[in-house]
CSV table of C-alpha atoms in Angstrom, one decimal:
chain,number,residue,atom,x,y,z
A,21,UNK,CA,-12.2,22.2,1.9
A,22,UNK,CA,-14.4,22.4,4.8
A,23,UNK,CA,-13.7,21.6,8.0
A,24,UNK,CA,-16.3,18.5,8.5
A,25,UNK,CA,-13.8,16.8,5.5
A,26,UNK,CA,-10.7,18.6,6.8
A,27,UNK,CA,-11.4,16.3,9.8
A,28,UNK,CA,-12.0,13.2,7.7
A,29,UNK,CA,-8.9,14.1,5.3
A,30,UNK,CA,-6.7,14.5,9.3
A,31,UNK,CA,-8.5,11.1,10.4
A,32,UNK,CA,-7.4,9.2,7.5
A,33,UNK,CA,-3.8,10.0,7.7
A,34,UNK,CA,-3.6,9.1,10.9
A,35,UNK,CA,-5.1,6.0,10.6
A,36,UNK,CA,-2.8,5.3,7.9
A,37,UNK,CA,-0.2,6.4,9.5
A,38,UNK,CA,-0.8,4.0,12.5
A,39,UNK,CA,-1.8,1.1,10.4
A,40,UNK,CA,2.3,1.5,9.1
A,41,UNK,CA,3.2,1.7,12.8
A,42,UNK,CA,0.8,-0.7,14.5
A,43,UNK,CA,0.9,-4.9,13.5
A,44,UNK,CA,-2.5,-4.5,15.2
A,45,UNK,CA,-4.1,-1.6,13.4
A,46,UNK,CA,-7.1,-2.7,10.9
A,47,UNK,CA,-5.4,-1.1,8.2
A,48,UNK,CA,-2.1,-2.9,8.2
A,49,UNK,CA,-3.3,-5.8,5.7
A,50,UNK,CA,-4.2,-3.8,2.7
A,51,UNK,CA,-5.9,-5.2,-0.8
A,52,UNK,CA,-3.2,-3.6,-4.0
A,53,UNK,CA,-4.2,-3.9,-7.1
A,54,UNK,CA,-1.5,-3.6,-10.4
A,55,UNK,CA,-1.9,-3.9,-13.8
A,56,UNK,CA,-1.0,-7.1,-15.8
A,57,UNK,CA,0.9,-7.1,-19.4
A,58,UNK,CA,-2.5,-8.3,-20.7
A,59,UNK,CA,-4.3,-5.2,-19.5
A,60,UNK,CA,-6.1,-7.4,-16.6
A,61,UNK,CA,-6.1,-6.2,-12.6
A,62,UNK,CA,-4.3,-8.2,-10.6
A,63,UNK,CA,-5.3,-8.1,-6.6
A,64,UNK,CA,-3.3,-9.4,-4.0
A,65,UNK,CA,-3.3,-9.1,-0.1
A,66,UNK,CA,0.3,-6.9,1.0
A,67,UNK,CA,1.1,-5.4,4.5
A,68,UNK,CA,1.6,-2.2,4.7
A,69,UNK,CA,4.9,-1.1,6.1
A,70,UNK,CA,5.2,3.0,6.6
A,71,UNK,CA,2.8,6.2,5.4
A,72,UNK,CA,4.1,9.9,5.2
A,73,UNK,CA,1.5,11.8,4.6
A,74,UNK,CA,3.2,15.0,2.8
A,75,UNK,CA,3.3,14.1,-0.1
A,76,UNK,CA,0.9,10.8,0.6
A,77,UNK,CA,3.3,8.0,0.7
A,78,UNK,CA,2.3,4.6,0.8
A,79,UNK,CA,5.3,2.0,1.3
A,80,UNK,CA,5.3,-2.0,0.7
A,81,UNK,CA,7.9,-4.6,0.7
A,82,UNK,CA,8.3,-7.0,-1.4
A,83,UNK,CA,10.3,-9.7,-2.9
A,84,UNK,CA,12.0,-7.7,-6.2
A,85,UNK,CA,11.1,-11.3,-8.5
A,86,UNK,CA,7.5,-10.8,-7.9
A,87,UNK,CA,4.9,-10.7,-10.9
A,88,UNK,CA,3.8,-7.1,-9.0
A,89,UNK,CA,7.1,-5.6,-9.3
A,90,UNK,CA,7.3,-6.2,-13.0
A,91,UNK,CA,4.0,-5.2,-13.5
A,92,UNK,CA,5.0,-1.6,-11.9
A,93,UNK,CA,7.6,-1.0,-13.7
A,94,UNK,CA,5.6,-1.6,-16.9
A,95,UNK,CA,2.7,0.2,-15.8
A,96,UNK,CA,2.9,2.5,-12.1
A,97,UNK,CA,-0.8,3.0,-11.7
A,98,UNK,CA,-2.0,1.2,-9.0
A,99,UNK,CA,-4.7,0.8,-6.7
A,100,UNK,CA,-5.0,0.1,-2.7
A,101,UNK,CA,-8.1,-0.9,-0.8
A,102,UNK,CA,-8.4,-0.5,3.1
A,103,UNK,CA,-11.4,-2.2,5.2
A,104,UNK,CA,-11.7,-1.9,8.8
A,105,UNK,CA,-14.5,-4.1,9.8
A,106,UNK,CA,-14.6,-2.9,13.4
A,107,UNK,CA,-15.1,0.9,12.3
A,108,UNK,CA,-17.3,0.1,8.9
A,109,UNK,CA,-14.7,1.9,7.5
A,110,UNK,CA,-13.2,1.8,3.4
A,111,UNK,CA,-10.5,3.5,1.9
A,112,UNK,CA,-10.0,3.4,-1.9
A,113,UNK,CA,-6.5,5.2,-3.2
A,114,UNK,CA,-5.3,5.3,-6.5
A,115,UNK,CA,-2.0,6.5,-7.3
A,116,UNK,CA,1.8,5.5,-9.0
A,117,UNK,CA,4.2,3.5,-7.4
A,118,UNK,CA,7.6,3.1,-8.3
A,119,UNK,CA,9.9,-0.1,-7.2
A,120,UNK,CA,13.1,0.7,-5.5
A,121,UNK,CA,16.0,-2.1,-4.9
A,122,UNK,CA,19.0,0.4,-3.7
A,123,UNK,CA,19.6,3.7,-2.6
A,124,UNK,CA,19.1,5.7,1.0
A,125,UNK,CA,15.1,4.9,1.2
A,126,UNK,CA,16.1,1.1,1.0
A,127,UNK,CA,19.0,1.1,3.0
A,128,UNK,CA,17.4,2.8,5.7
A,129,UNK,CA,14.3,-0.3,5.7
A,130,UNK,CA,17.0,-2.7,5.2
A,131,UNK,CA,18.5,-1.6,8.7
A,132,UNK,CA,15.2,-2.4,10.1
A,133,UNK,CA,14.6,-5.7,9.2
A,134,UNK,CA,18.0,-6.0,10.4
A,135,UNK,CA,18.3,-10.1,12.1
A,136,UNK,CA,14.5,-10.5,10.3
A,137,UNK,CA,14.2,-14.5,10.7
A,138,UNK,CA,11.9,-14.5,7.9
A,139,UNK,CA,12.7,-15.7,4.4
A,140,UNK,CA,10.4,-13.8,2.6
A,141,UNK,CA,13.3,-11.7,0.5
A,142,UNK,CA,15.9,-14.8,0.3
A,143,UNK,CA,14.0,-17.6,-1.0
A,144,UNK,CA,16.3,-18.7,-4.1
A,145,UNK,CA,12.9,-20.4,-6.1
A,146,UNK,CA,11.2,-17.3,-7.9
A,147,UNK,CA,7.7,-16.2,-6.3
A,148,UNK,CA,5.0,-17.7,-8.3
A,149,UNK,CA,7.0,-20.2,-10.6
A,150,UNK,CA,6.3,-23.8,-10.5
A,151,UNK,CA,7.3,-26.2,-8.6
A,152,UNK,CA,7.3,-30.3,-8.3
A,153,UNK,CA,7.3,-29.9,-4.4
A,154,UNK,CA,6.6,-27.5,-2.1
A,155,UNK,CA,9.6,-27.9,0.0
A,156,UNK,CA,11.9,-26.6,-3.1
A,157,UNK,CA,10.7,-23.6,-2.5
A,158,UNK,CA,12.2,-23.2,1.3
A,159,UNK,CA,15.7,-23.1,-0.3
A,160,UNK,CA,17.3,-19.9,1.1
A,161,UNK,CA,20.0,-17.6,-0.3
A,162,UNK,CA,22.5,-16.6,2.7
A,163,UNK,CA,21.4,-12.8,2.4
A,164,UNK,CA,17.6,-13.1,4.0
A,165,UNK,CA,17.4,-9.9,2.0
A,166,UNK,CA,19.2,-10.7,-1.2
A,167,UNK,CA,15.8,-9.7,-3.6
A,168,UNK,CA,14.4,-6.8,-1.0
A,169,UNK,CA,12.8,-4.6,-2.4
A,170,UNK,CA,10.9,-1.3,-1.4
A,171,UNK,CA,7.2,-0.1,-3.0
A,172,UNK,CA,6.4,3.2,-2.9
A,173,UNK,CA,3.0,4.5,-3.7
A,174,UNK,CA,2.2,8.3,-3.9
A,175,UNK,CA,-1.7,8.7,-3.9
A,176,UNK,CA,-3.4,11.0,-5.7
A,177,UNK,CA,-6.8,10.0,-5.3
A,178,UNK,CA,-8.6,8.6,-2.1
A,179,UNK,CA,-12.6,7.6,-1.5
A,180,UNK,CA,-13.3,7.1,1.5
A,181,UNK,CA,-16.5,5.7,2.2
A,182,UNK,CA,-18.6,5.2,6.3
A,183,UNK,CA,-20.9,3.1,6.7
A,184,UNK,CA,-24.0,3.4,9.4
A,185,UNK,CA,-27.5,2.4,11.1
A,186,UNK,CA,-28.1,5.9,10.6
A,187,UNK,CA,-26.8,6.6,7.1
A,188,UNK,CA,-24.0,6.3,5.1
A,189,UNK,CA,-21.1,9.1,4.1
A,190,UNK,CA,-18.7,9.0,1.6
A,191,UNK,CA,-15.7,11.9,0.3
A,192,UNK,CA,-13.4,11.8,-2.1
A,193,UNK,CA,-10.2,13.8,-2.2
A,194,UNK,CA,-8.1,14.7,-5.2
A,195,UNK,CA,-4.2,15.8,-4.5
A,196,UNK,CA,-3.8,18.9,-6.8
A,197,UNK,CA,-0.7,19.6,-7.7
A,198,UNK,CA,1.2,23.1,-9.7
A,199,UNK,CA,0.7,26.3,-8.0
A,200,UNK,CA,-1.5,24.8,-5.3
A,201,UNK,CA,-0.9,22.1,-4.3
A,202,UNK,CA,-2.8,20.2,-1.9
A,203,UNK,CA,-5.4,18.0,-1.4
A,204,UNK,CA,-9.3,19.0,-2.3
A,205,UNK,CA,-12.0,16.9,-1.0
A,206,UNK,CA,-15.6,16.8,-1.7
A,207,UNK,CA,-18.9,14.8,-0.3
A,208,UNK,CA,-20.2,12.4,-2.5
A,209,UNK,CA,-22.9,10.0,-2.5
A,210,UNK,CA,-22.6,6.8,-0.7
């Protein structure tokens, strides 16, 4: 790749990485889009909670009862969308994800949200079932993280796109995986 997108490639993941760091950072509220049983997209607003970025790693939390959980464990390819209004800057990545409830990854997010005062993970009314009155749904389990659960997206695809008075760019990078693996990038038109 050359080094004009080995520079946009670096810029990205740090952004990302900052936006998983930073309440503040642009990137922190991020568009993910699943696939429903029907075959339909479904797009919802989620905040974005950490990034590694070797391999790519895009993390989420979520309640485990959630209509997106089940629809990535019945179908992992998902979408994310990234707009920073300030900078005229998008981000597209496609990739898998992979819903995980236990294990060393979990335990080690559970510890930081540890005396969380939210209810987002204890609420004992499922997320998006019906209900007669809104107040039915503020009914909390004693655990505030009794249906925590962790997303994990690995991207494999990202197209990022600039937008200017003076003209447009836009890349796209592919992850490459086998003997050489890495990430490839190429300019593309806006």
């Amino acid at each position: 790749m050359d080094d004009a997108l080995a520079a946009v490639f670096e810029s990205l993941c740090t952004r990302l990485v900052r936006a998983g760091a930073d309440k503040r950072a642009a990137w922190r509220l991020v568009t993910l889009a699943t696939v429903s049983k029907a075959g339909h997209p479904q797009a919802r607003t989620v905040v974005l909670r950490a990034v590694n970025c070797d391999p790519l790693e895009i993390v989420f939390y979520s309640d485990a009862r959630t209509p997106k959980v089940a629809e990535i464990q019945a179908d992992p390819r998902v979408s994310a969308l990234f707009w920073d209004k300030g900078a005229s800057l998008q981000l597209r990545v496609d990739g898998e994800a992979e819903v995980l409830t236990d294990g060393p990854t979990v335990d080690a997010a559970r510890r930081r949200l540890a005396g969380y005062p939210g209810s987002d993970y204890a609420r004992w009314a499922v997320p998006g079932e019906p209900i007669a009155d809104p107040a039915a749904a503020e009914t909390l389990s004693e655990d505030p993280l009794e249906y925590f659960a962790l997303i994990r997206m690995i991207a494999h695809r990202l197209d990022w796109l600039e937008l200017g008075r003076d003209g447009h760019r836009r890349a796209e990078f592919d992850c490459k995986g086998g003997e050489a693996p890495g990430w490839q990038g190429r300019w593309t038109v806006p």
